[in-house]
CSV table of N, CA and C in Angstrom, one decimal:
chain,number,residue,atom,x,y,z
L,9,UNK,N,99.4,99.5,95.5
L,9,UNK,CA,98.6,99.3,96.7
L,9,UNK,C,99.5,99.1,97.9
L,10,UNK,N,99.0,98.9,98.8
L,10,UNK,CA,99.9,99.1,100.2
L,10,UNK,C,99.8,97.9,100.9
L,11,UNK,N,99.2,96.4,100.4
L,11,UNK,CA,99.1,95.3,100.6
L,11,UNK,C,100.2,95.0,100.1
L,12,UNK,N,101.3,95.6,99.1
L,12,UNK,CA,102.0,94.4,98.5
L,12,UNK,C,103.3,95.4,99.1
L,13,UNK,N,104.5,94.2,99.3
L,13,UNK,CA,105.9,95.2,99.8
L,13,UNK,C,106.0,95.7,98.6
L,14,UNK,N,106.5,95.1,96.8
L,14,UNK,CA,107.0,96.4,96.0
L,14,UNK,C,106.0,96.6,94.8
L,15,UNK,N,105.6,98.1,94.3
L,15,UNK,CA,105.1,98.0,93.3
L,15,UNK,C,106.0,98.6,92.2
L,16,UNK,N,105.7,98.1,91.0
L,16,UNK,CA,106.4,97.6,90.0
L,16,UNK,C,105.2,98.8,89.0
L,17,UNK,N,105.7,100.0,88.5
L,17,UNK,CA,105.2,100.9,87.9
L,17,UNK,C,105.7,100.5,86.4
L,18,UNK,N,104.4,100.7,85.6
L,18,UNK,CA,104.7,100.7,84.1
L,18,UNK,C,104.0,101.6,83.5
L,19,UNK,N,104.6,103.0,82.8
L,19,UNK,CA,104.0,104.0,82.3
L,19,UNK,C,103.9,104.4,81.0
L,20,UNK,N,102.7,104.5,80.3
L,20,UNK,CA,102.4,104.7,79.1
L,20,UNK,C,102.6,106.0,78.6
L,21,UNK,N,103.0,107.0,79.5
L,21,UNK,CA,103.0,108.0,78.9
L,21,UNK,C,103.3,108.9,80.5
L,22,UNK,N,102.5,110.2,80.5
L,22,UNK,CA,102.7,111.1,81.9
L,22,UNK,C,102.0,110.3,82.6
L,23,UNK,N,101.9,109.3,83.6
L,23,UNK,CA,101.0,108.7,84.7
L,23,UNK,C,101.1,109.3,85.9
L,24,UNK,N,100.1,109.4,86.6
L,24,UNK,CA,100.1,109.9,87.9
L,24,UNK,C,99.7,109.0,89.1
L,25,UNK,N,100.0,109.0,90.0
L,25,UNK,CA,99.8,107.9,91.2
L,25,UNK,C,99.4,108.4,92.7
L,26,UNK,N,99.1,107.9,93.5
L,26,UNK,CA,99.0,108.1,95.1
L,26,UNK,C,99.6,106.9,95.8
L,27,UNK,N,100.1,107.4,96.8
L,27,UNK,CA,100.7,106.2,97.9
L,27,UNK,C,100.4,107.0,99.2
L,28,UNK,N,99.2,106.1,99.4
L,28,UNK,CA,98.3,106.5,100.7
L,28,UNK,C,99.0,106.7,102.3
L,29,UNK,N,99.4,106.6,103.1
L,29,UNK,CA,99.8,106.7,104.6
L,29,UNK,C,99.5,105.3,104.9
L,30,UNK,N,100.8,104.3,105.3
L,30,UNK,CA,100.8,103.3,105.5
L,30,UNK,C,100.6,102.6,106.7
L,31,UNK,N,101.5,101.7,107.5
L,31,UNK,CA,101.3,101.3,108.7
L,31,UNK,C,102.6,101.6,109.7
L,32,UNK,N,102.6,101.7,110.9
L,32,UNK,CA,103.5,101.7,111.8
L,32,UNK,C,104.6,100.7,111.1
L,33,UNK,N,106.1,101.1,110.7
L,33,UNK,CA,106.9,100.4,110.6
L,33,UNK,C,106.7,99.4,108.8
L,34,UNK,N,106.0,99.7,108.1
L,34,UNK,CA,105.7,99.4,106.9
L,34,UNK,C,106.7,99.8,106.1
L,35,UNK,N,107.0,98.6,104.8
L,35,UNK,CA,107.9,99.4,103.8
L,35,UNK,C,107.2,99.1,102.7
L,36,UNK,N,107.8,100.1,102.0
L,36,UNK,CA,107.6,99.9,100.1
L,36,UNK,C,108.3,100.1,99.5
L,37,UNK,N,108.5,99.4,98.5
L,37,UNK,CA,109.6,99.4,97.6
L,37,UNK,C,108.7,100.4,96.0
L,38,UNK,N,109.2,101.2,95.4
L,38,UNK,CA,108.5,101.6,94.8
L,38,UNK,C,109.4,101.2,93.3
L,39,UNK,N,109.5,100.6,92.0
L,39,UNK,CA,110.6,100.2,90.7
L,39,UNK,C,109.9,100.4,89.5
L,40,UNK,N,110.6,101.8,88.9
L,40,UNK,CA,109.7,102.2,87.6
L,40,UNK,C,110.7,100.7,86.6
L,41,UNK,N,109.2,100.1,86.4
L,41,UNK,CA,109.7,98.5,85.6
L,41,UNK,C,109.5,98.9,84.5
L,42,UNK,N,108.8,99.4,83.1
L,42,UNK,CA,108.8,99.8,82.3
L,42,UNK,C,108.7,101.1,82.0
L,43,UNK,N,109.7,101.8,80.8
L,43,UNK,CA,109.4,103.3,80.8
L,43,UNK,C,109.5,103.6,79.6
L,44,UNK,N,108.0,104.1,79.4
L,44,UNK,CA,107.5,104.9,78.6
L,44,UNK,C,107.7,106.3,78.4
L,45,UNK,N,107.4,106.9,79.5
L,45,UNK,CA,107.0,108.5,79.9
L,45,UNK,C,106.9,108.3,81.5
L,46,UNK,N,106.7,109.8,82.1
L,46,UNK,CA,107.5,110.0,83.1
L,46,UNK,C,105.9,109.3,84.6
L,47,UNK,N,106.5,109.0,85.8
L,47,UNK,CA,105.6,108.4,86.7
L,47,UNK,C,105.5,109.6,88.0
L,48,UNK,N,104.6,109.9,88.1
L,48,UNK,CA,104.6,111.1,89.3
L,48,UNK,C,103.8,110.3,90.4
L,49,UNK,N,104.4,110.1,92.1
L,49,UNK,CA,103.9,109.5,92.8
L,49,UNK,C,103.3,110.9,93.5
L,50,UNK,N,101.9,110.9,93.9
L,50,UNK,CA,102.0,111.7,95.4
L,50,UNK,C,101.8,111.0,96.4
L,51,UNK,N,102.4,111.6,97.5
L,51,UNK,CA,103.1,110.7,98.6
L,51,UNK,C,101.8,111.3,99.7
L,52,UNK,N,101.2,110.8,100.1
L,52,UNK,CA,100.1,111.3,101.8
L,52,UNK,C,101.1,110.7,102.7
L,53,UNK,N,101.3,111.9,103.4
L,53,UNK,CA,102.2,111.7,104.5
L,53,UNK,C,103.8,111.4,104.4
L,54,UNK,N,104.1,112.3,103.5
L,54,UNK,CA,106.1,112.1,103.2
L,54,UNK,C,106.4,113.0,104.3
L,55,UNK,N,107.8,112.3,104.7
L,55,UNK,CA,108.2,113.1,105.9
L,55,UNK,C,109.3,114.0,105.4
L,56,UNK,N,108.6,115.6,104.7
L,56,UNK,CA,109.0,116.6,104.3
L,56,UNK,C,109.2,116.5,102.5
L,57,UNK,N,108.4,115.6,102.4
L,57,UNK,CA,108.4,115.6,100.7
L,57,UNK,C,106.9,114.9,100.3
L,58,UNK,N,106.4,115.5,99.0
L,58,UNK,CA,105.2,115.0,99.1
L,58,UNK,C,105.0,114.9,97.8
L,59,UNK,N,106.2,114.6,96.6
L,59,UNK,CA,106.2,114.1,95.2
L,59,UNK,C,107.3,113.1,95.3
L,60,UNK,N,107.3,111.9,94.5
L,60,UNK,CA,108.3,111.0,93.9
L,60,UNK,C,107.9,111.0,92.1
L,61,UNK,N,109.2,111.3,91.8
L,61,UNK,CA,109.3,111.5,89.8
L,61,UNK,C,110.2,110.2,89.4
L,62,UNK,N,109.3,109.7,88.7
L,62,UNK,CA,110.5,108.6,88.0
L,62,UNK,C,110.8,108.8,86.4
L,63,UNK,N,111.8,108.8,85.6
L,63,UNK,CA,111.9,109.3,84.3
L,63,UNK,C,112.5,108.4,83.5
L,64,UNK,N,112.9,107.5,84.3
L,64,UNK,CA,113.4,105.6,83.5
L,64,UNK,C,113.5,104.8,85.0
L,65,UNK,N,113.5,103.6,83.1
L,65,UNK,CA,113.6,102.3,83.8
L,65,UNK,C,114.3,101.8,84.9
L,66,UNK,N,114.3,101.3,85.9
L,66,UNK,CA,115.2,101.0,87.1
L,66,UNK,C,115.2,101.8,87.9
L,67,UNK,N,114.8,102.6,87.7
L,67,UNK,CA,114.6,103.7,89.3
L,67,UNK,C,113.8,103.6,90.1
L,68,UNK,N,114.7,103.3,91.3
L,68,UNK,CA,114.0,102.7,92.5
L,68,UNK,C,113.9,103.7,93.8
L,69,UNK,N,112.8,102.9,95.0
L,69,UNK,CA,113.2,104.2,95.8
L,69,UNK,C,112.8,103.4,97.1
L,70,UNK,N,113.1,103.0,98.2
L,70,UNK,CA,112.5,101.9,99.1
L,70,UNK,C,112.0,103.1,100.4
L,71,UNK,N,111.1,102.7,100.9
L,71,UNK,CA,110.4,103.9,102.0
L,71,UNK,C,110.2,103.2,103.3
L,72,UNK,N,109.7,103.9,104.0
L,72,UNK,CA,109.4,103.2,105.6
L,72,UNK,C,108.3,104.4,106.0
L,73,UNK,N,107.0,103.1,107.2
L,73,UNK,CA,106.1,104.5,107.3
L,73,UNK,C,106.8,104.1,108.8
L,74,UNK,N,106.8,105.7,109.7
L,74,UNK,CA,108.0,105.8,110.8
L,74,UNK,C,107.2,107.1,111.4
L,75,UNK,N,106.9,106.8,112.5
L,75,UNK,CA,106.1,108.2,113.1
L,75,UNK,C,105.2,109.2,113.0
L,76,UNK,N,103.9,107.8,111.9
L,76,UNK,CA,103.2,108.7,110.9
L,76,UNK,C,103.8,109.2,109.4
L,77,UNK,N,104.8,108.9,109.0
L,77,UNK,CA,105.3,109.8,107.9
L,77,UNK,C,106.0,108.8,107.6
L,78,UNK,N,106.1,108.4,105.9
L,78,UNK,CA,107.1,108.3,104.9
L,78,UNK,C,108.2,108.3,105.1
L,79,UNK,N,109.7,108.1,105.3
L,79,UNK,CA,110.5,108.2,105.1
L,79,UNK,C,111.4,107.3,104.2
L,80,UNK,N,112.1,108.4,104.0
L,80,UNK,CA,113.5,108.0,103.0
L,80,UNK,C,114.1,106.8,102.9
L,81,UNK,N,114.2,105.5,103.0
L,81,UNK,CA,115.3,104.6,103.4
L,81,UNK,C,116.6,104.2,102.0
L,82,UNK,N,116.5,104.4,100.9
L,82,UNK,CA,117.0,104.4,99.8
L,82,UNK,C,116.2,105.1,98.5
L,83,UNK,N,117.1,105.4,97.7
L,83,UNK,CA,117.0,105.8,96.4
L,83,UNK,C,117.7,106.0,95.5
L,84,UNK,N,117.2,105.1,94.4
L,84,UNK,CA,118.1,105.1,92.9
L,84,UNK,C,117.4,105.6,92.3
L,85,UNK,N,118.1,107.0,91.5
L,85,UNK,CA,117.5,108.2,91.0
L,85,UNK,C,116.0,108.7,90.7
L,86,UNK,N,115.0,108.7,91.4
L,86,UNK,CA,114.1,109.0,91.8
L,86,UNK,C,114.4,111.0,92.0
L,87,UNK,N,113.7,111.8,91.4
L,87,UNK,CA,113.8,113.4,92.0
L,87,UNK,C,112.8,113.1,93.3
L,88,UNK,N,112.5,113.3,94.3
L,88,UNK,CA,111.9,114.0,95.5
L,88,UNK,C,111.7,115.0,95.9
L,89,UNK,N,110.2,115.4,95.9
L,89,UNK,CA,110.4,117.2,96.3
L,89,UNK,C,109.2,117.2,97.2
């Protein structure tokens, strides 16, 4: 959800997700906490990316919403496309 700074993903298998368009200057912390199988975020509003893939545990990715859009502020092994 977009009320909490990080969400803490735990996947039973292929999970799929949304991370909606946030607020002016908002962050998220996104941490695949248990890993089962693989976590596919889709992003509304990435600034030029509109998937986050996580495939283990500990992969993190921290975001900022910045001009209308998503952006990058770190990532520990997360694919982005």
């Amino acid at each position: 959800g977009l009320t909490t700074y990080a969400t803490h993903l735990v996947t039973t298998g292929a999970n799929a997700m949304t991370l909606a368009a946030g607020s002016a200057g908002q962050f998220k912390l996104i941490r695949h906490k248990t890993y089962v199988g693989v976590a596919t975020v889709t992003v509304t509003g990435g600034d030029d990316f509109t998937t986050i893939v996580s495939d283990a545990a500990k992969q993190t990715i921290l975001l900022q919403y910045v001009d209308s859009a998503w952006i990058i502020i770190g990532n520990n092994g997360c694919t982005v496309s």
